PDB file of C-alpha atoms in Angstrom:
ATOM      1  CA  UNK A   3       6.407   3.639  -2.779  1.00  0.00           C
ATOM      2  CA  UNK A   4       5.462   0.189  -1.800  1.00  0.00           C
ATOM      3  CA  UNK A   5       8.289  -1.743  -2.480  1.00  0.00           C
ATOM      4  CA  UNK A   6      10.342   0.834  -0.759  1.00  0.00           C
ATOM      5  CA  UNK A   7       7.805   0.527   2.592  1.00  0.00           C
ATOM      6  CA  UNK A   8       8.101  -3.439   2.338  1.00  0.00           C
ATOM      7  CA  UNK A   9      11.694  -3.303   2.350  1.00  0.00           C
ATOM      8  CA  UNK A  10      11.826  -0.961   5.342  1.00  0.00           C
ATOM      9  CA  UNK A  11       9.205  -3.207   7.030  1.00  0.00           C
ATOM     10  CA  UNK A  12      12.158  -6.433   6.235  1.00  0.00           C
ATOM     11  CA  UNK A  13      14.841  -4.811   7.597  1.00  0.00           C
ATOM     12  CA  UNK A  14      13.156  -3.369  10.547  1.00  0.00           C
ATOM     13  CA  UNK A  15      11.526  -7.118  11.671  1.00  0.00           C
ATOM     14  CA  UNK A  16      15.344  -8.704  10.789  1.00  0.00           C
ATOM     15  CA  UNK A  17      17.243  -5.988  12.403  1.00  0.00           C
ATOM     16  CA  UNK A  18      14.926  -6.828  15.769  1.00  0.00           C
ATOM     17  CA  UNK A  19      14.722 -10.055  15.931  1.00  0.00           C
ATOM     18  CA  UNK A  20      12.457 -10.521  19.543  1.00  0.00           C
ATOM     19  CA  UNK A  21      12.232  -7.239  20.329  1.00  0.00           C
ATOM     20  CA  UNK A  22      10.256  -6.828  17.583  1.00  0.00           C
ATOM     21  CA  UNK A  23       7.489  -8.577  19.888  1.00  0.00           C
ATOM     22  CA  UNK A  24       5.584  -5.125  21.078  1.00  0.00           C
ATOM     23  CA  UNK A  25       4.927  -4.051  17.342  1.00  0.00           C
ATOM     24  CA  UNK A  26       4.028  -7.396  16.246  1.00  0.00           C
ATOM     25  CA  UNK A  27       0.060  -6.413  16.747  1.00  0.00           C
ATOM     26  CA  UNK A  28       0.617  -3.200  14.964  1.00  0.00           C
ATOM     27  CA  UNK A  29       2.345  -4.644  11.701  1.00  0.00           C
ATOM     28  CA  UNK A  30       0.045  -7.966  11.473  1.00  0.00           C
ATOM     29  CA  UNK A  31      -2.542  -6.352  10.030  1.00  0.00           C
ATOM     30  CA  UNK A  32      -0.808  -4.397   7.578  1.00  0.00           C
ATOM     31  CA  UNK A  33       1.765  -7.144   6.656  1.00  0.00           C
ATOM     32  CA  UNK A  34      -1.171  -9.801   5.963  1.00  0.00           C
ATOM     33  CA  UNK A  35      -2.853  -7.171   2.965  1.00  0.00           C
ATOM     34  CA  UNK A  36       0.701  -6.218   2.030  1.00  0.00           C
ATOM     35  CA  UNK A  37       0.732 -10.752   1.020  1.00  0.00           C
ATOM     36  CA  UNK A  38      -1.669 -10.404  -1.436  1.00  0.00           C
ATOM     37  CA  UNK A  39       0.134  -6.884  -3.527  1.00  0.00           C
ATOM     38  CA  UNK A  40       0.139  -7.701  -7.458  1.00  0.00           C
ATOM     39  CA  UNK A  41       3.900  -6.276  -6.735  1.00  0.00           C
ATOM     40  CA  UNK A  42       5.555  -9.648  -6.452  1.00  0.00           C
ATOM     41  CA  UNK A  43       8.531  -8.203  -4.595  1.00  0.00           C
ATOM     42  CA  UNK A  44       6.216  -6.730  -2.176  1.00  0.00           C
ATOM     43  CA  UNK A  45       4.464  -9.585  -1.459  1.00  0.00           C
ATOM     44  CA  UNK A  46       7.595 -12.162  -1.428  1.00  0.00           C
ATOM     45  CA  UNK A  47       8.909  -8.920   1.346  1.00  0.00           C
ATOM     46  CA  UNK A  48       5.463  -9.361   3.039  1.00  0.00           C
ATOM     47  CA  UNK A  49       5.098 -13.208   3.450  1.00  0.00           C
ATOM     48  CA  UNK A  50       8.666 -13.122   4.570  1.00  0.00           C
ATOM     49  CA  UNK A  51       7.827 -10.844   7.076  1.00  0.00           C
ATOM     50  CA  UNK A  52       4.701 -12.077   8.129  1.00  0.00           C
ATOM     51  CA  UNK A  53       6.607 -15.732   8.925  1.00  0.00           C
ATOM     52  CA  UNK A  54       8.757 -13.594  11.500  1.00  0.00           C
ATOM     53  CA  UNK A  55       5.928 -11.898  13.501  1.00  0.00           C
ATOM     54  CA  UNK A  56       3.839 -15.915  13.319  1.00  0.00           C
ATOM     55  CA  UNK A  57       7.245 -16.890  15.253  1.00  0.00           C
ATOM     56  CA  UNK A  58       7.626 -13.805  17.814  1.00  0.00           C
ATOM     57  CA  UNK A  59       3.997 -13.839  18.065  1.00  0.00           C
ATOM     58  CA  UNK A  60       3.842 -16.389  20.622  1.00  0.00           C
ATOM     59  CA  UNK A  61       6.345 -14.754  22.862  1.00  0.00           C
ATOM     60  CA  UNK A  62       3.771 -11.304  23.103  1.00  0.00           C
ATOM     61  CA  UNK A  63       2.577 -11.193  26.606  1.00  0.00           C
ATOM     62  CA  UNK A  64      -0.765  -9.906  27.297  1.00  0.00           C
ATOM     63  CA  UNK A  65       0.586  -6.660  28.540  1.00  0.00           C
ATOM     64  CA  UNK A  66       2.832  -6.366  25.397  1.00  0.00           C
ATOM     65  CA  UNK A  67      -0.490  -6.728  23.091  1.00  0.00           C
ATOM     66  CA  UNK A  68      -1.459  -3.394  25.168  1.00  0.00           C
ATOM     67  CA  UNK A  69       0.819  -1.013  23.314  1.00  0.00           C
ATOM     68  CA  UNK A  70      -0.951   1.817  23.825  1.00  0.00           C
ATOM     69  CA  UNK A  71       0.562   1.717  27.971  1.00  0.00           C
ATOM     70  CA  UNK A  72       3.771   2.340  26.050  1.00  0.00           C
ATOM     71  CA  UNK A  73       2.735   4.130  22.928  1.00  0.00           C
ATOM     72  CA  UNK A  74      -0.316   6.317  24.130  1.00  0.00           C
ATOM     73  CA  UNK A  75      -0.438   7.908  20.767  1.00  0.00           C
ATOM     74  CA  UNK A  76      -1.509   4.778  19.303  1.00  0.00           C
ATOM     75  CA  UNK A  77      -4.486   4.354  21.650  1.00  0.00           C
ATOM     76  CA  UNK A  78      -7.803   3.297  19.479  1.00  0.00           C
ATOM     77  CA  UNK A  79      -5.928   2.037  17.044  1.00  0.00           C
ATOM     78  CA  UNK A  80      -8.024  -1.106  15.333  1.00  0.00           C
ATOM     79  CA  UNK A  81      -6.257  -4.111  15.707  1.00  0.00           C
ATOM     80  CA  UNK A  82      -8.986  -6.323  15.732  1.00  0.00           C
ATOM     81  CA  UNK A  83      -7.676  -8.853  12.817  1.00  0.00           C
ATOM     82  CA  UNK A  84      -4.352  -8.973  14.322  1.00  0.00           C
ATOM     83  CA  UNK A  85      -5.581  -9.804  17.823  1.00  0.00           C
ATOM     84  CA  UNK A  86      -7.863 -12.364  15.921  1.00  0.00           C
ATOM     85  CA  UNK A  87      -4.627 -13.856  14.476  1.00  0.00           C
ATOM     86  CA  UNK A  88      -3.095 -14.268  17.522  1.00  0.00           C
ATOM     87  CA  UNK A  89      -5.428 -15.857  19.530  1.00  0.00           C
ATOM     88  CA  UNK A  90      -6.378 -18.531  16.945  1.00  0.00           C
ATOM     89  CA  UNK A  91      -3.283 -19.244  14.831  1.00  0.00           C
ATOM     90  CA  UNK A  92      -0.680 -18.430  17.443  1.00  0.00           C
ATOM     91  CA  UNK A  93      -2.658 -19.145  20.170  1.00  0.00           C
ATOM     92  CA  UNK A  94      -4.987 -21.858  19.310  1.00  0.00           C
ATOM     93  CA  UNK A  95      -8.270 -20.280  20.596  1.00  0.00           C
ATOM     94  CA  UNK A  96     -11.166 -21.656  19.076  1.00  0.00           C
ATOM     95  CA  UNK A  97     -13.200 -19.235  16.652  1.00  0.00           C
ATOM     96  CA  UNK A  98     -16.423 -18.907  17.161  1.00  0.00           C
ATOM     97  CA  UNK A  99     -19.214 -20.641  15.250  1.00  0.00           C
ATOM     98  CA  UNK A 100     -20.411 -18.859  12.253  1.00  0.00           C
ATOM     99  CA  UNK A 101     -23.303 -16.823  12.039  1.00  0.00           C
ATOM    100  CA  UNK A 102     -25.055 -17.226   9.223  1.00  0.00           C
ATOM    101  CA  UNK A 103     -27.776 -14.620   7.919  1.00  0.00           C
ATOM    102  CA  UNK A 104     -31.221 -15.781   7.554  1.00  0.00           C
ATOM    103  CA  UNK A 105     -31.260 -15.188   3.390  1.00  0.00           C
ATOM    104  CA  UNK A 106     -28.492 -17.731   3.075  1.00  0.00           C
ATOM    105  CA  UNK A 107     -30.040 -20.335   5.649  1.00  0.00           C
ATOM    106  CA  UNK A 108     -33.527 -19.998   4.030  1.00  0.00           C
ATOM    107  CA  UNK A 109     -31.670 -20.665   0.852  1.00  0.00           C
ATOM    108  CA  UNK A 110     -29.976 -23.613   2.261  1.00  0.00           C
ATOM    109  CA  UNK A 111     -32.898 -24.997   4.157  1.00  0.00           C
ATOM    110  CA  UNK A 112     -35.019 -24.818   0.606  1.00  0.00           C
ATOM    111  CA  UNK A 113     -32.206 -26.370  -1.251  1.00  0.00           C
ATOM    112  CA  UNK A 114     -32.559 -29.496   1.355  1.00  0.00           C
ATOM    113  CA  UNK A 115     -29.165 -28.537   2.933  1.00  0.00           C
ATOM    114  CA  UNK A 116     -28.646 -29.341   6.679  1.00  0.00           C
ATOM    115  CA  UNK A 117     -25.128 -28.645   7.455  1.00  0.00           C
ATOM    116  CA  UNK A 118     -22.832 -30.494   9.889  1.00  0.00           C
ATOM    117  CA  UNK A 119     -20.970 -28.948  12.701  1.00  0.00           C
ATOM    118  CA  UNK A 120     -17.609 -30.323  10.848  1.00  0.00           C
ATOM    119  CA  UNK A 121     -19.121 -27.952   7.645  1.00  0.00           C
ATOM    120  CA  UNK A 122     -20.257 -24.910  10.217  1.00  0.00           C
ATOM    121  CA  UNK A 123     -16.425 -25.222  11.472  1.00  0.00           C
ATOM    122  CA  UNK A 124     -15.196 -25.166   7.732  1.00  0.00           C
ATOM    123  CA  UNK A 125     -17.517 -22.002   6.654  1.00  0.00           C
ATOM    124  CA  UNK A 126     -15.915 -20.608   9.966  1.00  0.00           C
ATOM    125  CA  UNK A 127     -12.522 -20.898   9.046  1.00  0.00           C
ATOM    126  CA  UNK A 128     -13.327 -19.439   5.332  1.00  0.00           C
ATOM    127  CA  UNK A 129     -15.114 -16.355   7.238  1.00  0.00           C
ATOM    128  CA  UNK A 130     -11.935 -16.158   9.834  1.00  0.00           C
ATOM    129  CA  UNK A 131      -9.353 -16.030   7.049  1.00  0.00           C
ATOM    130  CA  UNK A 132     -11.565 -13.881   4.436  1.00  0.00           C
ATOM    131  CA  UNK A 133     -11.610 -11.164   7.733  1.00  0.00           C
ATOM    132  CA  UNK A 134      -8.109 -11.134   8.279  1.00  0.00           C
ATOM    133  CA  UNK A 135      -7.813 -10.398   4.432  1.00  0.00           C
ATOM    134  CA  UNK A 136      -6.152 -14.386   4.377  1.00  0.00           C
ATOM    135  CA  UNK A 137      -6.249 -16.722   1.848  1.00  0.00           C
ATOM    136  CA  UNK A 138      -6.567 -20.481   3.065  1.00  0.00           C
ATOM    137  CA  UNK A 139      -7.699 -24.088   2.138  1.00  0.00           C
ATOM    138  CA  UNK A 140     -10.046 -26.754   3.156  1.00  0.00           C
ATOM    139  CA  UNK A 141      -8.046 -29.686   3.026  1.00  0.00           C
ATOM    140  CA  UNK A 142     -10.191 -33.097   4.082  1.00  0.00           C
ATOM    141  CA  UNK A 143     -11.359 -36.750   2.329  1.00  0.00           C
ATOM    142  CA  UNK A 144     -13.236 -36.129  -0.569  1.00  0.00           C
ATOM    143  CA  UNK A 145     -17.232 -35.787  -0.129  1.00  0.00           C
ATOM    144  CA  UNK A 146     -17.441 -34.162   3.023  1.00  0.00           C
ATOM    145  CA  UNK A 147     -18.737 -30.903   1.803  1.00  0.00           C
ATOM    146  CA  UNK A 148     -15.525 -28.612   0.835  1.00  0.00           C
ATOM    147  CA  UNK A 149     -17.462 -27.417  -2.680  1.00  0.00           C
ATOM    148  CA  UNK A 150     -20.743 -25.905  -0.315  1.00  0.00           C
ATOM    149  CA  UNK A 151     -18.259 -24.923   2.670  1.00  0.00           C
ATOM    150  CA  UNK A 152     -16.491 -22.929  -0.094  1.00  0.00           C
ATOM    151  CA  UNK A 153     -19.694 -21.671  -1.833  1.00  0.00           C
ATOM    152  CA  UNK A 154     -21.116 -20.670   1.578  1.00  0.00           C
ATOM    153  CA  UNK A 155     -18.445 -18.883   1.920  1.00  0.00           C
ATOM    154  CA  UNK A 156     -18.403 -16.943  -0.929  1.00  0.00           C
ATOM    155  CA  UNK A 157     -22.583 -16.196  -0.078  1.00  0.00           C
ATOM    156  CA  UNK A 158     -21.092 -14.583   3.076  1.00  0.00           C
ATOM    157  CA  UNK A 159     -18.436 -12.479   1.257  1.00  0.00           C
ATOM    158  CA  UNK A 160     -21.093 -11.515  -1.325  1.00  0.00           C
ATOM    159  CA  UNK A 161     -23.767 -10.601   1.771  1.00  0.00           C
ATOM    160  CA  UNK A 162     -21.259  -8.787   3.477  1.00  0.00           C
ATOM    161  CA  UNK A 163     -20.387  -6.546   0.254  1.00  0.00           C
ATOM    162  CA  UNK A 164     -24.049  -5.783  -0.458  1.00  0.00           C
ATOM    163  CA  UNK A 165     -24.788  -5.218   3.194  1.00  0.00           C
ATOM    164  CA  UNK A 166     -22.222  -2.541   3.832  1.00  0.00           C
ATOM    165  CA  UNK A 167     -23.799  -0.533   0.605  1.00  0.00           C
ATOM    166  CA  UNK A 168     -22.506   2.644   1.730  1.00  0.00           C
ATOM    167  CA  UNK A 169     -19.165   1.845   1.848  1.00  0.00           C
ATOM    168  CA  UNK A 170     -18.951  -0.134  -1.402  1.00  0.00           C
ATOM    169  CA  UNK A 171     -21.122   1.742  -3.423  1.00  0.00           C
ATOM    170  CA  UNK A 172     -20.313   1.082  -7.610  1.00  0.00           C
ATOM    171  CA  UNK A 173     -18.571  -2.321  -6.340  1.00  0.00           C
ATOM    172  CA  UNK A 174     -20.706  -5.328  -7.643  1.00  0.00           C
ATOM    173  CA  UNK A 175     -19.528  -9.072  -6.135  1.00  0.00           C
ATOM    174  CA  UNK A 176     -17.693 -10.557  -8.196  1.00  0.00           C
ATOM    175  CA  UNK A 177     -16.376 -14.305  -7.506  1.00  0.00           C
ATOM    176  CA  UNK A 178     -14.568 -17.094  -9.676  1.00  0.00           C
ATOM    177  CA  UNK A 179     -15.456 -20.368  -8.757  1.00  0.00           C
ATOM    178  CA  UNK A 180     -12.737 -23.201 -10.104  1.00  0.00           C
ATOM    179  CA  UNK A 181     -13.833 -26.859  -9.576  1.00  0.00           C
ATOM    180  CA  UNK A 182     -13.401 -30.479 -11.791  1.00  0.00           C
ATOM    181  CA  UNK A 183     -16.597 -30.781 -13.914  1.00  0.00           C
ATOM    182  CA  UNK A 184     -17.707 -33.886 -11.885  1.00  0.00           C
ATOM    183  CA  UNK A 185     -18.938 -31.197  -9.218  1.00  0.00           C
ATOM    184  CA  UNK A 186     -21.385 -29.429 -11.478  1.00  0.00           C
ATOM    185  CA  UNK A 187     -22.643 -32.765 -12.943  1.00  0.00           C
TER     186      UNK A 187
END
């Protein structure tokens, strides 16, 4: 089962090493939802794993990230969250601003909310991470706007959900919010 493809995975990105480098945008994205498996095994194997591709990553050369020269089979293959990995964690591209959908700015805009480009950065980062199926923090000085970042951020995930209403038909959003009591007065 799970485990069993986890393990494989591990011994498969130990065994090797660098020349692991051509696969690394093929197991990315299936590595980063393997991190978040209830199996704790599976995701110990995962995060493990996922620490060797972060280190190869850097040595994939453009033509590498093309596997499909060498692998034609795997031609249209999405790899869109790994290549987003790449070029922002590994590579340090900046991600674009976030677009945010008129229902939440309206929202925001009633509410008396202007945000700051530091806080459009930080929503960013939470939409980045939430499509690469990562989990993440917003780690600044205190009052500076990490409890709306956060809660924008949820608004997205909950907009995206009821957006793509074909797909997720039956699911309802569902988020747990965990902050000290001084933040809801």
């Amino acid at each position: 089962g799970r485990l069993g493809a986890c393990n494989l995975l591990s011994s498969v990105t130990d065994a090797l090493g660098v020349f692991i480098c051509p696969f690394v945008r093929c197991f990315l994205p299936a590595v980063m939802s393997m991190m978040t498996d209830p199996l704790e095994q599976c995701s110990r194997l995962a995060i493990s794993v996922f620490a060797t591709l972060v280190r190869v990553a850097p040595l994939v050369s453009n033509e590498a990230m093309d596997i499909s020269k060498t692998f034609p089979e795997m031609q249209g293959l999405p790899f869109g969250s790994s290549d987003k990995v790449i070029e922002h964690l590994i590579h340090g591209r900046p991600l674009p601003p976030c677009q945010i959908p008129a229902k939440i700015k309206n929202t925001l805009e009633r509410s008396g909310v202007k945000l700051r480009a530091y806080q459009i950065e930080g929503v960013s980062w939470i939409r980045f991470l939430h499509s690469v199926n990562l989990n993440g923090a917003l780690c600044d000085d205190m009052g500076l706007g990490k409890t709306l970042q956060s809660l924008i951020g949820v608004s997205l995930a909950h907009h995206d959900l009821t957006e793509k209403k074909d797909e997720t038909e039956g699911l309802n959003p569902i988020s747990l919010v965990v902050c000290p009591s001084t933040v809801v007065g």
